[in-house]
XYZ file of C-alpha atoms in Angstrom:
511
model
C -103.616 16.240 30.360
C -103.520 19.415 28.696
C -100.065 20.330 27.229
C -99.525 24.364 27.155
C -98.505 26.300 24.678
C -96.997 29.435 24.235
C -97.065 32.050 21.349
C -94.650 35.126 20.403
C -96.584 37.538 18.361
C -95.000 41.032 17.605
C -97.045 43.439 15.802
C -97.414 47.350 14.237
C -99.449 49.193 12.703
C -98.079 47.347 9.494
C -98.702 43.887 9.975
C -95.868 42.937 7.743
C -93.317 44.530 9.787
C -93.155 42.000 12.505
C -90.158 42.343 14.811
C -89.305 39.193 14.511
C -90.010 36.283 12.191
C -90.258 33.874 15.560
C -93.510 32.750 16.802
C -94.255 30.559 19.919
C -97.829 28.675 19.020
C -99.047 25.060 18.658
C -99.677 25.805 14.940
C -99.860 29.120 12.733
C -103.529 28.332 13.256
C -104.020 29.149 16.503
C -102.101 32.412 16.234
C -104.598 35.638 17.792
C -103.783 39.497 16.942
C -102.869 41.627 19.367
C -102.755 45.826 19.240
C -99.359 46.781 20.170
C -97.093 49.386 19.674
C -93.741 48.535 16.971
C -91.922 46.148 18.442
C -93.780 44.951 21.229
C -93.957 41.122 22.024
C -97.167 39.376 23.923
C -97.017 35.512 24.722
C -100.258 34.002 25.439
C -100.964 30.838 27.306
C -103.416 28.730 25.119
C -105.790 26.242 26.564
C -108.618 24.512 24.243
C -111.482 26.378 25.382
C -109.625 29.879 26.031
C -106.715 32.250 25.818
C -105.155 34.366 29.027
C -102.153 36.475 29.373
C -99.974 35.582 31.457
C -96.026 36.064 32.415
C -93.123 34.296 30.756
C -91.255 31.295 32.360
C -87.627 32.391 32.593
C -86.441 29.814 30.339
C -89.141 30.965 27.589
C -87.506 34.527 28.479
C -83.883 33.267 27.797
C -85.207 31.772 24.540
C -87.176 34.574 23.329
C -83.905 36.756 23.769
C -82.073 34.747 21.978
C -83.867 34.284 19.341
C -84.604 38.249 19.285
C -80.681 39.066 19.352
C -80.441 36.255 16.302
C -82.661 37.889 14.551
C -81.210 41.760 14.952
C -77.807 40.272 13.821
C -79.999 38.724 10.571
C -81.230 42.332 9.810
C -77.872 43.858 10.427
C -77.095 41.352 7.762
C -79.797 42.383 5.252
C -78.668 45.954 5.243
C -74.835 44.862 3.732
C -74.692 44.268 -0.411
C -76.489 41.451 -1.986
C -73.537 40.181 -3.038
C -72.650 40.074 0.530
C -75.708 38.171 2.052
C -75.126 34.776 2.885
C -77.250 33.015 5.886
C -75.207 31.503 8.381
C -75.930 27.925 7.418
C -75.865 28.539 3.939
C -73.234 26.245 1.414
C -70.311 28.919 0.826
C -69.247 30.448 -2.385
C -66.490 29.248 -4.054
C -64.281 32.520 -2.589
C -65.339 31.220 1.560
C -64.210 28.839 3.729
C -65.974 25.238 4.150
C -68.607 25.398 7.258
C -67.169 21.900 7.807
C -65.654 21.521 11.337
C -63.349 24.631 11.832
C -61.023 23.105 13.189
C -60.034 21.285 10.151
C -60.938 21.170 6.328
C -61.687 18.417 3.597
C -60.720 18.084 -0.044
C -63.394 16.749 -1.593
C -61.291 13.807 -4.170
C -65.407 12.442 -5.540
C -65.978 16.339 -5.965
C -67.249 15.344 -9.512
C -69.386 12.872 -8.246
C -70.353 14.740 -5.327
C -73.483 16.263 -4.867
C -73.506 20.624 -4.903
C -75.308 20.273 -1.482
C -72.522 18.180 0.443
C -70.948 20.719 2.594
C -73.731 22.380 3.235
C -75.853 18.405 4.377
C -72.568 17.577 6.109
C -72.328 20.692 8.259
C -76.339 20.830 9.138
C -76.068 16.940 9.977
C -72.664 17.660 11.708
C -74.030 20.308 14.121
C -77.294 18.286 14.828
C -75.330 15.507 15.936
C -72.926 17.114 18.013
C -75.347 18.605 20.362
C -76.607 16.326 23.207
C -80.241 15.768 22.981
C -81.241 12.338 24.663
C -84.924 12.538 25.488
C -86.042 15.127 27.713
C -83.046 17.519 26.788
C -84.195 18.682 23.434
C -84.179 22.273 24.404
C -80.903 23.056 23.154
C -80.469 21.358 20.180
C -84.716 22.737 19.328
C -83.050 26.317 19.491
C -80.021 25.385 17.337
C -82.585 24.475 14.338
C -85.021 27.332 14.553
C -82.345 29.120 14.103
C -80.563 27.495 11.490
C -84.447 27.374 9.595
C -85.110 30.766 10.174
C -81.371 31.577 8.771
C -82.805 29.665 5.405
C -85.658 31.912 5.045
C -88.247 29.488 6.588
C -91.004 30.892 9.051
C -90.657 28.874 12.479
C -92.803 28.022 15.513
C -92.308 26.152 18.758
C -94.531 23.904 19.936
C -94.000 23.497 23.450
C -94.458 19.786 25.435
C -94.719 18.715 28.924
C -91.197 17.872 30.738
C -90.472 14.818 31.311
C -87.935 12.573 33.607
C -85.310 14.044 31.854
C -85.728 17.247 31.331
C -83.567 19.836 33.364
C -84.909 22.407 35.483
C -86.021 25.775 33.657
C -85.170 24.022 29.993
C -88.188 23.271 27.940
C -88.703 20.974 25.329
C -90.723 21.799 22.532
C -91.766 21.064 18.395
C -90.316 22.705 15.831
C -93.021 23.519 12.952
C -91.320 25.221 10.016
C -92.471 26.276 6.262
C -91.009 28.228 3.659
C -91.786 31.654 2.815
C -90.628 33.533 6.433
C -89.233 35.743 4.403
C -90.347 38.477 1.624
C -89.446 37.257 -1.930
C -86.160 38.125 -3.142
C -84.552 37.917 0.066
C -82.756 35.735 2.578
C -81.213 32.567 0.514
C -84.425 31.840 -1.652
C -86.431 29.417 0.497
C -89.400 31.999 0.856
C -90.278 32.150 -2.446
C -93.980 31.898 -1.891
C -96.197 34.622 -2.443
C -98.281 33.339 0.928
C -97.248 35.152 4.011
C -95.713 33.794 6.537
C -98.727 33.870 9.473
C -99.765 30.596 8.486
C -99.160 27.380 7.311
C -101.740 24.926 5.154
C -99.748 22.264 4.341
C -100.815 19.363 2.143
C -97.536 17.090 2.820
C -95.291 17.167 6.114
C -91.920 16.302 6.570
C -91.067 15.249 9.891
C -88.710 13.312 12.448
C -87.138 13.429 15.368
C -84.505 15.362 17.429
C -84.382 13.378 20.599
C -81.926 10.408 21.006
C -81.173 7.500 23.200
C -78.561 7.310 25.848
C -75.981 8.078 26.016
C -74.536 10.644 24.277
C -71.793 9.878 21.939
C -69.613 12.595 20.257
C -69.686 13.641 16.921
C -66.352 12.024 14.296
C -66.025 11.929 10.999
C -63.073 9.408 9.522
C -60.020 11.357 7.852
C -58.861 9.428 5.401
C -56.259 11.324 4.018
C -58.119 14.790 4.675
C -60.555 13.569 1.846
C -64.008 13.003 2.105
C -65.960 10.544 -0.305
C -68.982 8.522 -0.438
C -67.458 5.771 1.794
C -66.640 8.101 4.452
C -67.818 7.230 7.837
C -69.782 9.533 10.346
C -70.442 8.434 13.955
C -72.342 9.813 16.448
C -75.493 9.374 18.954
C -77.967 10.385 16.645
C -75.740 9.820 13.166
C -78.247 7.654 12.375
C -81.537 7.654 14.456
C -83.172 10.545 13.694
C -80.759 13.318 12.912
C -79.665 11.649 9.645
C -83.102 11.783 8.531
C -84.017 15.419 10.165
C -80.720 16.442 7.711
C -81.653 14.868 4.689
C -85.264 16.196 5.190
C -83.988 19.492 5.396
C -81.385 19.253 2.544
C -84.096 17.654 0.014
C -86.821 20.427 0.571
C -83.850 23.377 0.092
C -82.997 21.675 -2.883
C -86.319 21.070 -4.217
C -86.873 24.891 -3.583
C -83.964 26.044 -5.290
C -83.884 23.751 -8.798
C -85.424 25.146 -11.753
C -86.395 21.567 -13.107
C -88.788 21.143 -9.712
C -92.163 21.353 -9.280
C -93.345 25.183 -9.215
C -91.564 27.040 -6.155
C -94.949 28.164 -5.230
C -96.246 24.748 -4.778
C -93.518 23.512 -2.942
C -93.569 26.533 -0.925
C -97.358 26.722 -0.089
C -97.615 22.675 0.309
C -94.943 21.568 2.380
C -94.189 21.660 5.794
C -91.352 20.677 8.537
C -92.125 18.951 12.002
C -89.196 17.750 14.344
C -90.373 16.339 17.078
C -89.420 15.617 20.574
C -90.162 12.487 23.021
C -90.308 9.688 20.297
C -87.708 7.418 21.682
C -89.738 7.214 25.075
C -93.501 7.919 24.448
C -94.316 9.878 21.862
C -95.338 12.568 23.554
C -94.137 15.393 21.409
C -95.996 14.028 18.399
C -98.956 13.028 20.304
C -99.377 17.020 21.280
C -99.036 18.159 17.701
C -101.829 15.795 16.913
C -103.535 16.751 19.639
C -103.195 20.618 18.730
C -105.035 19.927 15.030
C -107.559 18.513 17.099
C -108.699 21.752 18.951
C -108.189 24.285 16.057
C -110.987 26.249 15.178
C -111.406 26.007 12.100
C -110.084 23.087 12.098
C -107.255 22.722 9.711
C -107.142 21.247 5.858
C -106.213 17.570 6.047
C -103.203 16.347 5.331
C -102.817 14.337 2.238
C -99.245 13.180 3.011
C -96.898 12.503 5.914
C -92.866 11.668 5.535
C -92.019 10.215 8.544
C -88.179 10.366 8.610
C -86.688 6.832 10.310
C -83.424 4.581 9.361
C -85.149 2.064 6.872
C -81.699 1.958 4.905
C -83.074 4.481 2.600
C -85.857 1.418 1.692
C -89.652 2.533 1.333
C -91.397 0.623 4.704
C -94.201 -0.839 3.954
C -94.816 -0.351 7.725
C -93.520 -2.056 11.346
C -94.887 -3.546 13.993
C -97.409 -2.843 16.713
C -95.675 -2.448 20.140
C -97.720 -3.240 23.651
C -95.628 -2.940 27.001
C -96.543 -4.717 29.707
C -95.862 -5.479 33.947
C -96.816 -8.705 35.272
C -96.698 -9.149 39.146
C -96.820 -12.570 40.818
C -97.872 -12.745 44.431
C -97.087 -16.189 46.730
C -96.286 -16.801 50.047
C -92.542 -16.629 51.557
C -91.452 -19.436 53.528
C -88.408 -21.549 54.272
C -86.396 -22.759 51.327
C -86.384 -26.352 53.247
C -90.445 -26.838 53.534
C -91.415 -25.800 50.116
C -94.524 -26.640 50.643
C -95.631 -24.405 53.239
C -95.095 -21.686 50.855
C -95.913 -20.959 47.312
C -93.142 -19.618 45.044
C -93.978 -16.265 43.308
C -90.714 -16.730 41.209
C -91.984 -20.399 40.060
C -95.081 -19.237 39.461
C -93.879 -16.514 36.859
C -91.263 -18.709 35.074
C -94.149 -21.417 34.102
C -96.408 -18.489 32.922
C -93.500 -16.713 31.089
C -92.539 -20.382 29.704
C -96.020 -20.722 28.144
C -96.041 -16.830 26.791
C -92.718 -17.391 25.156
C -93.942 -20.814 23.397
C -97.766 -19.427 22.506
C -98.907 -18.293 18.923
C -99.573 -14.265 19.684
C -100.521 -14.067 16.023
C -98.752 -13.462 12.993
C -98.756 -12.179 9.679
C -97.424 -12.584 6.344
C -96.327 -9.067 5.984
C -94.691 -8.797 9.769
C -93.666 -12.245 10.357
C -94.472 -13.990 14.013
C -95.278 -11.391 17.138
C -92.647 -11.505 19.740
C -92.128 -10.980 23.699
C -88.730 -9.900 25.024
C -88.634 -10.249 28.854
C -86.825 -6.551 29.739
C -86.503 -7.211 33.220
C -86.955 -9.902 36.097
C -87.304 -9.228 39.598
C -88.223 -11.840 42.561
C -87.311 -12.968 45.872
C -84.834 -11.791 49.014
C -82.737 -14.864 49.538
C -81.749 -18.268 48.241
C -82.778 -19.798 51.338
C -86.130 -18.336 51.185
C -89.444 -19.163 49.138
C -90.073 -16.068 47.157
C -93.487 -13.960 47.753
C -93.601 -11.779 45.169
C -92.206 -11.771 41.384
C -92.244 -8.157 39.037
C -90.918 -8.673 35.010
C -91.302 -6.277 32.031
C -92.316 -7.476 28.861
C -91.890 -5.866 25.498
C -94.105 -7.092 22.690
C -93.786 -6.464 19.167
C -97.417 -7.244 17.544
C -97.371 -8.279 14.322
C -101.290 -8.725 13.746
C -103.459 -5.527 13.035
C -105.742 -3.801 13.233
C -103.639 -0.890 14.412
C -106.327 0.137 16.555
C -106.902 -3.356 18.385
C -103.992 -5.586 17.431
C -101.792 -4.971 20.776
C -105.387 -5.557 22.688
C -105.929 -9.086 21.076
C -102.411 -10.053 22.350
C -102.923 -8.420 25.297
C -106.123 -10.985 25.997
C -104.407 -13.775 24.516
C -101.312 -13.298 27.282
C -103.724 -12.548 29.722
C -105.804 -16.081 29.771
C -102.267 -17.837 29.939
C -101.485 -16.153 33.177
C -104.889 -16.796 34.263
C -104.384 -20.670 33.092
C -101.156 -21.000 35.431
C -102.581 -19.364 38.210
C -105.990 -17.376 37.999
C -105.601 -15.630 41.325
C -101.539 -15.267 41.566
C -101.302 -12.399 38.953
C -101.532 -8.819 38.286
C -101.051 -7.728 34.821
C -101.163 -4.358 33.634
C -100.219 -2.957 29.869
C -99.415 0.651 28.316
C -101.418 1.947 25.642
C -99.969 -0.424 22.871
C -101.020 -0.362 19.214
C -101.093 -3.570 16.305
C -98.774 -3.659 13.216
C -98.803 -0.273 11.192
C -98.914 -0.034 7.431
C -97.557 2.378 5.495
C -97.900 3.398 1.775
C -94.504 1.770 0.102
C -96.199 1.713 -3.765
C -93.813 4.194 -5.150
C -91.666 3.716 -8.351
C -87.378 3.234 -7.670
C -87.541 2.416 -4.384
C -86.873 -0.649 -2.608
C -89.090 -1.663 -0.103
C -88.942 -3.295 3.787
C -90.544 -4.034 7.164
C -89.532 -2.992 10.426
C -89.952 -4.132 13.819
C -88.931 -1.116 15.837
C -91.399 1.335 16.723
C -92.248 5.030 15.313
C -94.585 8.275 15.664
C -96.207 7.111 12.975
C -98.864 5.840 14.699
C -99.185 8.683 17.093
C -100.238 11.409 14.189
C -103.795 10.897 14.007
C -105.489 11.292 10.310
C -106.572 9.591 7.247
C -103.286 10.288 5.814
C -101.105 8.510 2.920
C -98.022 7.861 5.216
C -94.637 7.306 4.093
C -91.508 5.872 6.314
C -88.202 6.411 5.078
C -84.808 7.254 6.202
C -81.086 6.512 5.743
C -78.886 4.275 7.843
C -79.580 0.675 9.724
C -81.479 0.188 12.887
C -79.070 -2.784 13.797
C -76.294 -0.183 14.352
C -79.003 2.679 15.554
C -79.266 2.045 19.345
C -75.506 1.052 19.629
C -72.062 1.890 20.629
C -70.838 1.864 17.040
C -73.835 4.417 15.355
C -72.617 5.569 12.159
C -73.148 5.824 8.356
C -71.154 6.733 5.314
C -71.726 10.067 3.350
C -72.674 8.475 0.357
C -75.827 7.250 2.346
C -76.928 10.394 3.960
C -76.640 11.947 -0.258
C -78.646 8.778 -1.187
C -81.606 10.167 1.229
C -81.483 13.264 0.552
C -82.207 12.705 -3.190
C -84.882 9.529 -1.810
C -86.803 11.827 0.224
C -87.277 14.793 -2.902
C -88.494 11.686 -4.925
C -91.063 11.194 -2.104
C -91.504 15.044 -1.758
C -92.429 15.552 -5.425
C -94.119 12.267 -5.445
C -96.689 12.922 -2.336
C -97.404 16.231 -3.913
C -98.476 14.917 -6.907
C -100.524 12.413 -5.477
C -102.224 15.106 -3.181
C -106.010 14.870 -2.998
């Protein structure tokens, strides 16, 4: 299926002066040129084989004014004193008011201890979290950070995806793809201090996570303990943890890196890295799956990438990788009869507990690195009545592999599950599997950090290239998916400064 994508190009005769700094494209790549007068804005519907004009979608409309009023209140802002100029998002000066919630404000009693980028992590991770976003309602929390990048002087482009179950009517979803240098040097907050423009991005190492979350949403607190905020104070949230920690920490780490005189040469950083925050990857992927896709059709194709971060909770420990996943439905068909003459019928529920029995007990393969593979049974569905021999039995399996190859490990379980059902009964079942994948390694040979395995799933795997990937994050998985979601402060600072180790590492590792 072919995901389209839109693209915001403004041009003039100078092609500098661009209206706006937005662009709507599946990659600075694919961007075309367009004659138009000052001012004037053209999206383009791109296929693989062709681009055609054609008419916005009201919700792109709504977007695309938004973003065009945001960005006539940022150049209203460039024409005040330098000494005036702050981004919106930017930490304050020591004269302003903490962008902490407004409705109440924080003495810092660590402040020696503390980090200088604290308010400004705690506020970026604070807004993130507070805005709904389960999967399939990503659009407004995707708007929120453009904005908020854009406001940091990065160049920004949406990436749009297909809708999915969840997604409400009119509201796409898309990628956000973001680099510094959207701005000229020497203005904005520093971020664009790359002498590339901003039309295009050739990254060698990308940052990236995810903005959707699970259900359901749970608002945003932060424990007041005393109206002081330390290391040990607790955050809570949907999403606290899993991803918009890490899409915080990401973002923190690579302003940081861009601002310290001690880093790595501005231009590097600058001309090497980029941002990806993807949609879909609690359900299927999908958003990362068309970014991939996207590199894919680009003509010229793109430089490879020589690193990826992937941001995930791996309690700010270097993953060595995490297992395969393969989903599965298994149907059981028998023949319904009277509970007292069992044997004029043949129990579909029976039939499926002896199989499941033996899939439970069986060796699906295992590995010293991921431990033993292992089959939850999600759901279980069978029969009408107690008094009644069931005729048909439906259960969903979830299977963590923990054998490789990545490309075939999920399909060697798959067999191996398949010849059990056809052991118990070799005409009784139907069994069909998703597109699963075996374990996934990741690079976790990297000096200071400690190291782990996982057995949740990632886009990792969905990012297609030959890659070094990283997986790192803060917070714990256990506590991810839960009622209680939270982390401390002192955890969400400990990522931010683990992820510009990995930054500066990965670039100087770059082939």
């Amino acid at each position: 299926m072919q995901v389209p994508t839109w693209k915001l190009a403004a041009s003039s005769s100078d092609p500098d002066e661009l209206a706006s700094p937005y662009q709507l494209s599946p990659f600075p790549i694919l961007n075309t040129s367009h004659s138009l007068p000052r001012s004037a804005i053209s999206i383009t519907r791109a296929h693989p084989s062709s681009m055609r004009a054609t008419s916005f979608a009201p919700a792109a409309l709504a977007l695309l004014l938004q973003l065009t009023l945001a960005d006539q209140q940022q150049q209203q802002q460039q024409q005040q004193p330098l000494s005036r100029l702050r981004p919106s998002h930017q930490p304050p000066t020591a004269d302003e008011p903490s962008p902490l919630p407004k409705q109440q404000h924080h003495h810092h009693v660590d402040a020696a201890s503390a980090p200088p980028y604290r308010d400004s992590l705690l506020s970026l991770h604070k807004s993130l979290v507070s805005i709904e976003s389960i999967t399939g309602n990503e659009n407004e929390v995707g708007r929120w950070l453009v904005d908020y990048l854009v406001g940091r002087g990065y160049a920004a482009e949406l990436q749009f995806v297909a809708p999915s179950d969840g997604t409400p009517e009119g509201k796409e979803r898309f990628n956000v793809v973001a680099w510094p240098g959207g701005h000229d040097e020497g203005t904005g907050n520093g971020a664009g201090r790359s002498s590339r423009r901003s039309g295009r991005a050739d990254p060698r190492v990308v940052l990236t996570s995810h903005i959707d979350v699970v259900p359901p949403h749970i608002p945003y607190s932060i424990s007041d303990d005393g109206d002081a905020i330390t290391s040990r104070t607790m955050i809570k949230g949907r999403g606290s943890v899993d991803a918009k920690a890490s899409v915080a920490a990401i973002i923190t780490a690579l302003d940081d890196l861009l601002h310290a005189d001690s880093a790595s040469p501005a231009s590097s950083l600058s001309d090497d890295v980029m941002l990806l925050f993807v949609v879909d990857e609690e359900v299927a992927g999908a958003g990362m799956r068309a970014f991939s896709d996207s590199l894919a059709r680009m003509d010229p194709p793109p430089r490879p990438f020589s690193a990826v971060i992937f941001g995930e909770p791996t309690e700010n420990k270097l993953a060595c990788g995490h297992k395969g996943a393969l989903f599965c439905d298994i149907t059981a068909r028998g023949v319904a009869a009277h509970s007292g003459y069992p044997w004029l019928g043949k129990s579909a529920n029976e039939l499926m507990v002896r199989a499941l029995d033996r899939v439970l007990d069986a060796d699906l393969g295992t590995s010293d690195l991921f431990g033993n593979t292992t089959v939850n049974v999600g759901l279980f569905e069978g029969g009408v009545a107690g008094n009644v021999i069931p005729e048909r039995a439906f259960v969903k399996i979830g299977v963590r592999v923990a054998i490789g190859p990545q490309k075939q490990g999920a399909k060697v379980v798959e067999d191996k599950i398949q010849r059990i059902l056809d052991e118990v009964d070799d005409e009784a079942f139907t069994f069909t599997c998703s597109q699963g994948y075996g374990s996934v390694e990741c690079n976790c040979d990297v000096p200071d950090f400690d190291t782990i395995t996982v057995n949740y799933g990632t886009d990792v795997p969905n990012l297609a290239g030959n890659h070094t990937r990283y997986l790192y994050g803060p917070g714990d998985i256990l506590v991810a998916h839960g009622a209680r979601e939270n982390l401390t402060v002192g955890v969400l600072e400990e990522a931010v400064e683990g992820y510009k180790k990995l930054i500066l590492h990965a670039l100087d590792h770059a082939q």
